[in-house]
Structure formats: C-alpha cells, structure tokens
Amino acid sequence: MKKKIITAALILMLGAATMTFVGTTLAEAASCGSASECINQGMTASGTSSTPKSLGSILTTVTNILLFLMGAISVIMIIVGGIRYITSQGNQQQLQSAKNTVLYAVVGLVVAIAARAIVMLVVDSFYS
C-alpha cells in the first residue's frame, strides 16, 4: 500500500513538473528552421540571453529543483504518516511505524536543506 501511494505521488509530481517545464507546443517547435534557431527562440522567449549558463547557475537550478521535489515528497510522507497514525486504532506496532514515517520524512527534509546549503556554499566560494 505504501509503495503504491509513493509511486502515485511521484508520478503525479513528475507529470506536473513535465507540464510546467514543457512550454512550447508542437506548432511552435515546427515553426523553427533549424535546431539553433529553435534554441535561440526558446532562450529569447524564456528571457535568457543566448550565452550558455555558468556551472554555478546550473548547479543552483538543479539544487533548487531537487529541494522542491524533496520538500513535496516529505510533505506527502508526513501526511501519509499522519493518516497511518490516526487509523492505527491503538495498535502499538502501527503507531510506531507511523511515528517512524513522520520522523524519517522530517529527517529527510532537514538533510535536503543541509545539502542545499552545502552546495550553495561551495558554488558561492568557487564562483564569486
């Protein structure tokens, strides 16, 4: 049951992320003459310049996306743990399992925030 809930949540999040990041339609993509024109057109539409991004900005973007995903998964797991806690009906084994679910979700969130802080510290020290 737990694996099914986690799988469904991940599929929903990946679907939402895909819908967010895919901004062009097939008609817009077909209107480009060459691949470089399509790339430049997309970069212009997104408000970025035609120069490539630095490694620091790429790492920052990837870290922010991963932190968002970890936060979403942690919130979902906290909700799942809360539901399991409520529906345990006094069964000590189920209570402990629900408490562990919430605890591990919070620990995972703290680790993700600490990892982001470490990555930002390294990126800032090398690229400032």
CSV table of N, CA and C in Angstrom, one decimal:
chain,number,residue,atom,x,y,z
A,1,MET,N,0.8,-1.2,0.0
A,1,MET,CA,0.0,0.0,0.0
A,1,MET,C,0.9,1.2,0.0
A,2,LYS,N,1.9,1.2,0.8
A,2,LYS,CA,2.8,2.4,0.9
A,2,LYS,C,3.5,2.6,-0.4
A,3,LYS,N,4.0,1.6,-1.0
A,3,LYS,CA,4.7,1.7,-2.3
A,3,LYS,C,3.8,2.2,-3.4
A,4,LYS,N,2.5,1.8,-3.3
A,4,LYS,CA,1.5,2.3,-4.3
A,4,LYS,C,1.3,3.8,-4.1
A,5,ILE,N,1.2,4.3,-2.9
A,5,ILE,CA,1.0,5.7,-2.6
A,5,ILE,C,2.2,6.5,-3.0
A,6,ILE,N,3.4,6.0,-2.7
A,6,ILE,CA,4.6,6.7,-3.1
A,6,ILE,C,4.7,6.8,-4.6
A,7,THR,N,4.4,5.7,-5.3
A,7,THR,CA,4.5,5.6,-6.7
A,7,THR,C,3.5,6.6,-7.4
A,8,ALA,N,2.3,6.6,-6.9
A,8,ALA,CA,1.3,7.5,-7.4
A,8,ALA,C,1.7,9.0,-7.2
A,9,ALA,N,2.2,9.3,-6.0
A,9,ALA,CA,2.6,10.6,-5.7
A,9,ALA,C,3.8,11.1,-6.6
A,10,LEU,N,4.8,10.2,-6.8
A,10,LEU,CA,5.9,10.5,-7.7
A,10,LEU,C,5.4,10.7,-9.2
A,11,ILE,N,4.5,9.9,-9.6
A,11,ILE,CA,4.0,10.0,-11.0
A,11,ILE,C,3.3,11.3,-11.1
A,12,LEU,N,2.5,11.7,-10.2
A,12,LEU,CA,1.8,13.0,-10.2
A,12,LEU,C,2.7,14.2,-10.2
A,13,MET,N,3.8,14.1,-9.4
A,13,MET,CA,4.7,15.2,-9.3
A,13,MET,C,5.5,15.3,-10.6
A,14,LEU,N,6.0,14.2,-11.1
A,14,LEU,CA,6.7,14.2,-12.4
A,14,LEU,C,5.8,14.7,-13.5
A,15,GLY,N,4.6,14.3,-13.5
A,15,GLY,CA,3.7,14.8,-14.6
A,15,GLY,C,3.5,16.3,-14.5
A,16,ALA,N,3.3,16.8,-13.2
A,16,ALA,CA,3.2,18.2,-13.1
A,16,ALA,C,4.4,19.0,-13.4
A,17,ALA,N,5.6,18.4,-13.1
A,17,ALA,CA,6.9,19.1,-13.4
A,17,ALA,C,7.1,19.1,-14.9
A,18,THR,N,6.7,18.0,-15.6
A,18,THR,CA,6.8,17.9,-17.1
A,18,THR,C,5.9,19.0,-17.7
A,19,MET,N,4.7,19.1,-17.2
A,19,MET,CA,3.8,20.1,-17.8
A,19,MET,C,4.3,21.5,-17.5
A,20,THR,N,5.0,21.7,-16.4
A,20,THR,CA,5.5,23.0,-16.1
A,20,THR,C,6.6,23.4,-17.0
A,21,PHE,N,7.5,22.4,-17.2
A,21,PHE,CA,8.8,22.7,-18.0
A,21,PHE,C,8.6,22.7,-19.5
A,22,VAL,N,7.5,22.0,-19.9
A,22,VAL,CA,7.3,22.0,-21.4
A,22,VAL,C,6.4,23.2,-21.7
A,23,GLY,N,7.0,24.2,-22.3
A,23,GLY,CA,6.3,25.4,-22.6
A,23,GLY,C,6.0,25.6,-24.0
A,24,THR,N,6.6,24.9,-24.9
A,24,THR,CA,6.3,25.1,-26.3
A,24,THR,C,5.4,24.0,-26.8
A,25,THR,N,4.6,24.4,-27.8
A,25,THR,CA,3.7,23.4,-28.4
A,25,THR,C,4.4,22.8,-29.6
A,26,LEU,N,3.8,21.8,-30.2
A,26,LEU,CA,4.4,21.2,-31.4
A,26,LEU,C,4.4,22.2,-32.6
A,27,ALA,N,3.4,23.1,-32.7
A,27,ALA,CA,3.3,24.1,-33.7
A,27,ALA,C,4.4,25.1,-33.6
A,28,GLU,N,4.7,25.5,-32.4
A,28,GLU,CA,5.8,26.4,-32.2
A,28,GLU,C,7.2,25.8,-32.5
A,29,ALA,N,7.3,24.5,-32.2
A,29,ALA,CA,8.6,23.8,-32.5
A,29,ALA,C,8.7,23.6,-34.0
A,30,ALA,N,7.6,23.4,-34.7
A,30,ALA,CA,7.7,23.2,-36.1
A,30,ALA,C,8.0,24.4,-36.9
A,31,SER,N,7.8,25.6,-36.3
A,31,SER,CA,8.0,26.9,-37.0
A,31,SER,C,9.5,27.2,-37.1
A,32,CYS,N,10.3,26.6,-36.4
A,32,CYS,CA,11.8,26.9,-36.4
A,32,CYS,C,12.4,26.3,-37.7
A,33,GLY,N,13.4,27.0,-38.2
A,33,GLY,CA,14.0,26.5,-39.4
A,33,GLY,C,15.1,25.4,-39.1
A,34,SER,N,15.9,25.7,-38.1
A,34,SER,CA,17.0,24.8,-37.7
A,34,SER,C,17.0,24.6,-36.2
A,35,ALA,N,17.8,23.7,-35.7
A,35,ALA,CA,17.9,23.5,-34.3
A,35,ALA,C,18.4,24.7,-33.5
A,36,SER,N,19.4,25.4,-34.1
A,36,SER,CA,20.0,26.5,-33.4
A,36,SER,C,19.0,27.7,-33.4
A,37,GLU,N,18.1,27.8,-34.4
A,37,GLU,CA,17.1,28.8,-34.4
A,37,GLU,C,16.1,28.5,-33.3
A,38,CYS,N,15.7,27.2,-33.1
A,38,CYS,CA,14.8,26.8,-32.1
A,38,CYS,C,15.3,27.1,-30.7
A,39,ILE,N,16.6,26.8,-30.5
A,39,ILE,CA,17.2,27.0,-29.2
A,39,ILE,C,17.2,28.5,-28.9
A,40,ASN,N,17.7,29.3,-29.9
A,40,ASN,CA,17.7,30.8,-29.7
A,40,ASN,C,16.3,31.3,-29.4
A,41,GLN,N,15.3,30.8,-30.2
A,41,GLN,CA,14.0,31.3,-30.0
A,41,GLN,C,13.5,30.9,-28.6
A,42,GLY,N,13.7,29.8,-28.1
A,42,GLY,CA,13.3,29.3,-26.8
A,42,GLY,C,14.0,30.1,-25.7
A,43,MET,N,15.3,30.4,-25.9
A,43,MET,CA,16.0,31.2,-24.9
A,43,MET,C,15.5,32.6,-24.9
A,44,THR,N,15.2,33.2,-26.0
A,44,THR,CA,14.7,34.5,-26.1
A,44,THR,C,13.3,34.6,-25.4
A,45,ALA,N,12.5,33.6,-25.7
A,45,ALA,CA,11.1,33.5,-25.1
A,45,ALA,C,11.2,33.4,-23.6
A,46,SER,N,12.2,32.7,-23.1
A,46,SER,CA,12.3,32.5,-21.6
A,46,SER,C,13.0,33.7,-20.9
A,47,GLY,N,13.5,34.6,-21.7
A,47,GLY,CA,14.1,35.8,-21.1
A,47,GLY,C,15.5,35.6,-20.8
A,48,THR,N,16.1,34.6,-21.3
A,48,THR,CA,17.6,34.4,-21.0
A,48,THR,C,18.3,34.8,-22.3
A,49,SER,N,19.6,35.1,-22.1
A,49,SER,CA,20.4,35.5,-23.2
A,49,SER,C,20.8,34.3,-24.0
A,50,SER,N,21.5,34.5,-25.1
A,50,SER,CA,21.9,33.3,-25.9
A,50,SER,C,23.2,32.8,-25.5
A,51,THR,N,23.8,33.4,-24.4
A,51,THR,CA,25.1,32.8,-23.9
A,51,THR,C,24.8,31.6,-23.0
A,52,PRO,N,25.6,30.6,-22.9
A,52,PRO,CA,25.3,29.5,-22.1
A,52,PRO,C,25.5,29.9,-20.6
A,53,LYS,N,24.7,29.1,-19.8
A,53,LYS,CA,24.8,29.4,-18.3
A,53,LYS,C,26.1,28.9,-17.7
A,54,SER,N,26.5,29.5,-16.6
A,54,SER,CA,27.7,29.0,-15.9
A,54,SER,C,27.3,27.8,-15.1
A,55,LEU,N,28.4,27.1,-14.8
A,55,LEU,CA,28.2,25.9,-14.0
A,55,LEU,C,27.5,26.2,-12.6
A,56,GLY,N,27.9,27.3,-12.1
A,56,GLY,CA,27.3,27.7,-10.8
A,56,GLY,C,25.8,27.9,-10.9
A,57,SER,N,25.3,28.5,-12.0
A,57,SER,CA,23.9,28.7,-12.1
A,57,SER,C,23.1,27.4,-12.4
A,58,ILE,N,23.8,26.5,-13.1
A,58,ILE,CA,23.2,25.2,-13.4
A,58,ILE,C,23.1,24.4,-12.1
A,59,LEU,N,24.1,24.4,-11.3
A,59,LEU,CA,24.1,23.7,-10.0
A,59,LEU,C,23.0,24.3,-9.1
A,60,THR,N,22.9,25.6,-9.1
A,60,THR,CA,21.9,26.2,-8.3
A,60,THR,C,20.5,25.8,-8.7
A,61,THR,N,20.2,25.8,-10.0
A,61,THR,CA,18.9,25.4,-10.6
A,61,THR,C,18.6,24.0,-10.2
A,62,VAL,N,19.6,23.1,-10.5
A,62,VAL,CA,19.4,21.7,-10.2
A,62,VAL,C,19.1,21.5,-8.7
A,63,THR,N,19.9,22.1,-7.9
A,63,THR,CA,19.7,22.0,-6.4
A,63,THR,C,18.3,22.5,-6.0
A,64,ASN,N,17.8,23.6,-6.5
A,64,ASN,CA,16.5,24.1,-6.2
A,64,ASN,C,15.4,23.2,-6.6
A,65,ILE,N,15.6,22.6,-7.8
A,65,ILE,CA,14.5,21.6,-8.3
A,65,ILE,C,14.5,20.4,-7.4
A,66,LEU,N,15.7,19.9,-7.0
A,66,LEU,CA,15.7,18.7,-6.2
A,66,LEU,C,15.2,19.0,-4.8
A,67,LEU,N,15.5,20.2,-4.3
A,67,LEU,CA,15.0,20.6,-2.9
A,67,LEU,C,13.5,20.7,-3.0
A,68,PHE,N,12.9,21.2,-4.1
A,68,PHE,CA,11.5,21.3,-4.2
A,68,PHE,C,10.9,19.9,-4.2
A,69,LEU,N,11.5,19.0,-5.0
A,69,LEU,CA,10.9,17.6,-5.0
A,69,LEU,C,11.0,16.9,-3.7
A,70,MET,N,12.2,17.1,-3.0
A,70,MET,CA,12.3,16.5,-1.7
A,70,MET,C,11.3,17.1,-0.7
A,71,GLY,N,11.0,18.4,-0.8
A,71,GLY,CA,10.0,19.0,0.1
A,71,GLY,C,8.6,18.5,-0.2
A,72,ALA,N,8.3,18.3,-1.5
A,72,ALA,CA,7.0,17.8,-1.8
A,72,ALA,C,6.8,16.3,-1.3
A,73,ILE,N,7.9,15.5,-1.5
A,73,ILE,CA,7.8,14.1,-1.1
A,73,ILE,C,7.7,14.1,0.4
A,74,SER,N,8.5,14.9,1.1
A,74,SER,CA,8.4,15.0,2.6
A,74,SER,C,7.0,15.3,3.1
A,75,VAL,N,6.4,16.3,2.5
A,75,VAL,CA,5.1,16.7,2.9
A,75,VAL,C,4.1,15.6,2.7
A,76,ILE,N,4.2,14.9,1.6
A,76,ILE,CA,3.3,13.8,1.3
A,76,ILE,C,3.5,12.7,2.3
A,77,MET,N,4.8,12.4,2.6
A,77,MET,CA,5.1,11.3,3.6
A,77,MET,C,4.6,11.7,5.0
A,78,ILE,N,4.7,13.0,5.4
A,78,ILE,CA,4.2,13.4,6.7
A,78,ILE,C,2.7,13.2,6.7
A,79,ILE,N,2.0,13.5,5.6
A,79,ILE,CA,0.5,13.3,5.6
A,79,ILE,C,0.2,11.8,5.6
A,80,VAL,N,1.0,11.0,4.9
A,80,VAL,CA,0.7,9.6,5.0
A,80,VAL,C,1.0,9.0,6.4
A,81,GLY,N,2.0,9.5,7.0
A,81,GLY,CA,2.3,9.1,8.4
A,81,GLY,C,1.2,9.5,9.3
A,82,GLY,N,0.7,10.7,9.1
A,82,GLY,CA,-0.4,11.2,10.0
A,82,GLY,C,-1.7,10.4,9.8
A,83,ILE,N,-1.9,10.0,8.6
A,83,ILE,CA,-3.1,9.2,8.3
A,83,ILE,C,-2.9,7.8,8.9
A,84,ARG,N,-1.7,7.2,8.8
A,84,ARG,CA,-1.5,5.9,9.4
A,84,ARG,C,-1.5,6.0,10.9
A,85,TYR,N,-1.1,7.1,11.5
A,85,TYR,CA,-1.2,7.3,12.9
A,85,TYR,C,-2.6,7.3,13.4
A,86,ILE,N,-3.5,8.1,12.7
A,86,ILE,CA,-4.9,8.2,13.0
A,86,ILE,C,-5.6,6.9,12.9
A,87,THR,N,-5.3,6.1,11.9
A,87,THR,CA,-6.0,4.9,11.6
A,87,THR,C,-5.4,3.7,12.3
A,88,SER,N,-4.4,3.9,13.1
A,88,SER,CA,-3.7,2.7,13.8
A,88,SER,C,-4.6,2.0,14.8
A,89,GLN,N,-5.6,2.7,15.4
A,89,GLN,CA,-6.6,2.2,16.3
A,89,GLN,C,-5.9,1.6,17.6
A,90,GLY,N,-4.8,2.3,18.0
A,90,GLY,CA,-4.2,1.8,19.2
A,90,GLY,C,-3.2,0.7,19.1
A,91,ASN,N,-3.0,0.2,17.9
A,91,ASN,CA,-2.1,-0.9,17.7
A,91,ASN,C,-0.7,-0.3,17.8
A,92,GLN,N,0.1,-0.8,18.8
A,92,GLN,CA,1.4,-0.2,19.1
A,92,GLN,C,2.4,-0.3,17.9
A,93,GLN,N,2.3,-1.5,17.2
A,93,GLN,CA,3.2,-1.6,16.1
A,93,GLN,C,2.9,-0.6,15.0
A,94,GLN,N,1.6,-0.4,14.7
A,94,GLN,CA,1.3,0.5,13.6
A,94,GLN,C,1.5,2.0,14.1
A,95,LEU,N,1.4,2.2,15.4
A,95,LEU,CA,1.7,3.6,15.9
A,95,LEU,C,3.2,3.9,15.7
A,96,GLN,N,4.0,2.9,16.1
A,96,GLN,CA,5.5,3.1,15.9
A,96,GLN,C,5.8,3.3,14.5
A,97,SER,N,5.2,2.5,13.6
A,97,SER,CA,5.5,2.6,12.2
A,97,SER,C,5.1,4.0,11.6
A,98,ALA,N,4.0,4.5,12.1
A,98,ALA,CA,3.5,5.8,11.6
A,98,ALA,C,4.5,6.9,12.2
A,99,LYS,N,4.9,6.8,13.4
A,99,LYS,CA,5.8,7.8,14.0
A,99,LYS,C,7.1,7.8,13.3
A,100,ASN,N,7.6,6.6,12.9
A,100,ASN,CA,8.9,6.5,12.2
A,100,ASN,C,8.7,7.1,10.8
A,101,THR,N,7.6,6.9,10.1
A,101,THR,CA,7.3,7.5,8.8
A,101,THR,C,7.5,9.1,8.9
A,102,VAL,N,6.8,9.7,9.9
A,102,VAL,CA,6.9,11.1,10.1
A,102,VAL,C,8.3,11.5,10.4
A,103,LEU,N,8.9,10.8,11.3
A,103,LEU,CA,10.3,11.1,11.7
A,103,LEU,C,11.3,11.1,10.5
A,104,TYR,N,11.2,10.0,9.8
A,104,TYR,CA,12.1,9.9,8.6
A,104,TYR,C,11.8,11.0,7.6
A,105,ALA,N,10.6,11.4,7.4
A,105,ALA,CA,10.3,12.4,6.4
A,105,ALA,C,10.9,13.7,6.9
A,106,VAL,N,10.8,14.0,8.2
A,106,VAL,CA,11.3,15.3,8.7
A,106,VAL,C,12.9,15.3,8.6
A,107,VAL,N,13.5,14.1,8.9
A,107,VAL,CA,14.9,14.0,8.8
A,107,VAL,C,15.4,14.1,7.4
A,108,GLY,N,14.6,13.5,6.5
A,108,GLY,CA,15.0,13.7,5.0
A,108,GLY,C,14.9,15.1,4.6
A,109,LEU,N,13.9,15.9,5.1
A,109,LEU,CA,13.8,17.3,4.7
A,109,LEU,C,14.9,18.1,5.3
A,110,VAL,N,15.3,17.8,6.5
A,110,VAL,CA,16.5,18.5,7.1
A,110,VAL,C,17.8,18.2,6.3
A,111,VAL,N,18.0,17.0,5.9
A,111,VAL,CA,19.1,16.6,5.2
A,111,VAL,C,19.1,17.3,3.8
A,112,ALA,N,18.0,17.4,3.2
A,112,ALA,CA,17.9,18.1,1.9
A,112,ALA,C,18.2,19.5,2.0
A,113,ILE,N,17.7,20.2,3.1
A,113,ILE,CA,18.0,21.6,3.3
A,113,ILE,C,19.5,21.8,3.6
A,114,ALA,N,20.1,20.9,4.4
A,114,ALA,CA,21.5,21.0,4.7
A,114,ALA,C,22.4,20.8,3.4
A,115,ALA,N,21.9,19.8,2.5
A,115,ALA,CA,22.7,19.6,1.3
A,115,ALA,C,22.6,20.8,0.4
A,116,ARG,N,21.5,21.5,0.3
A,116,ARG,CA,21.3,22.7,-0.5
A,116,ARG,C,22.3,23.8,0.1
A,117,ALA,N,22.3,23.9,1.4
A,117,ALA,CA,23.2,24.9,2.0
A,117,ALA,C,24.7,24.6,1.7
A,118,ILE,N,25.1,23.3,1.7
A,118,ILE,CA,26.4,23.0,1.4
A,118,ILE,C,26.7,23.2,-0.1
A,119,VAL,N,25.8,22.9,-1.0
A,119,VAL,CA,26.0,23.2,-2.4
A,119,VAL,C,26.1,24.6,-2.6
A,120,MET,N,25.3,25.4,-2.0
A,120,MET,CA,25.3,26.9,-2.2
A,120,MET,C,26.6,27.5,-1.7
A,121,LEU,N,27.1,26.9,-0.6
A,121,LEU,CA,28.4,27.4,0.0
A,121,LEU,C,29.5,27.1,-1.0
A,122,VAL,N,29.6,25.9,-1.5
A,122,VAL,CA,30.6,25.5,-2.5
A,122,VAL,C,30.5,26.4,-3.7
A,123,VAL,N,29.3,26.5,-4.3
A,123,VAL,CA,29.1,27.3,-5.5
A,123,VAL,C,29.5,28.7,-5.3
A,124,ASP,N,29.1,29.3,-4.2
A,124,ASP,CA,29.5,30.7,-3.9
A,124,ASP,C,31.0,30.9,-3.7
A,125,SER,N,31.6,29.9,-3.1
A,125,SER,CA,33.1,30.0,-2.8
A,125,SER,C,33.9,29.9,-4.1
A,126,PHE,N,33.4,29.1,-5.1
A,126,PHE,CA,34.1,28.9,-6.3
A,126,PHE,C,33.8,29.9,-7.4
A,127,TYR,N,32.5,30.4,-7.4
A,127,TYR,CA,32.0,31.3,-8.5
A,127,TYR,C,31.7,32.7,-8.1
A,128,SER,N,32.3,33.2,-7.0
A,128,SER,CA,32.1,34.6,-6.6
A,128,SER,C,33.3,35.4,-6.7
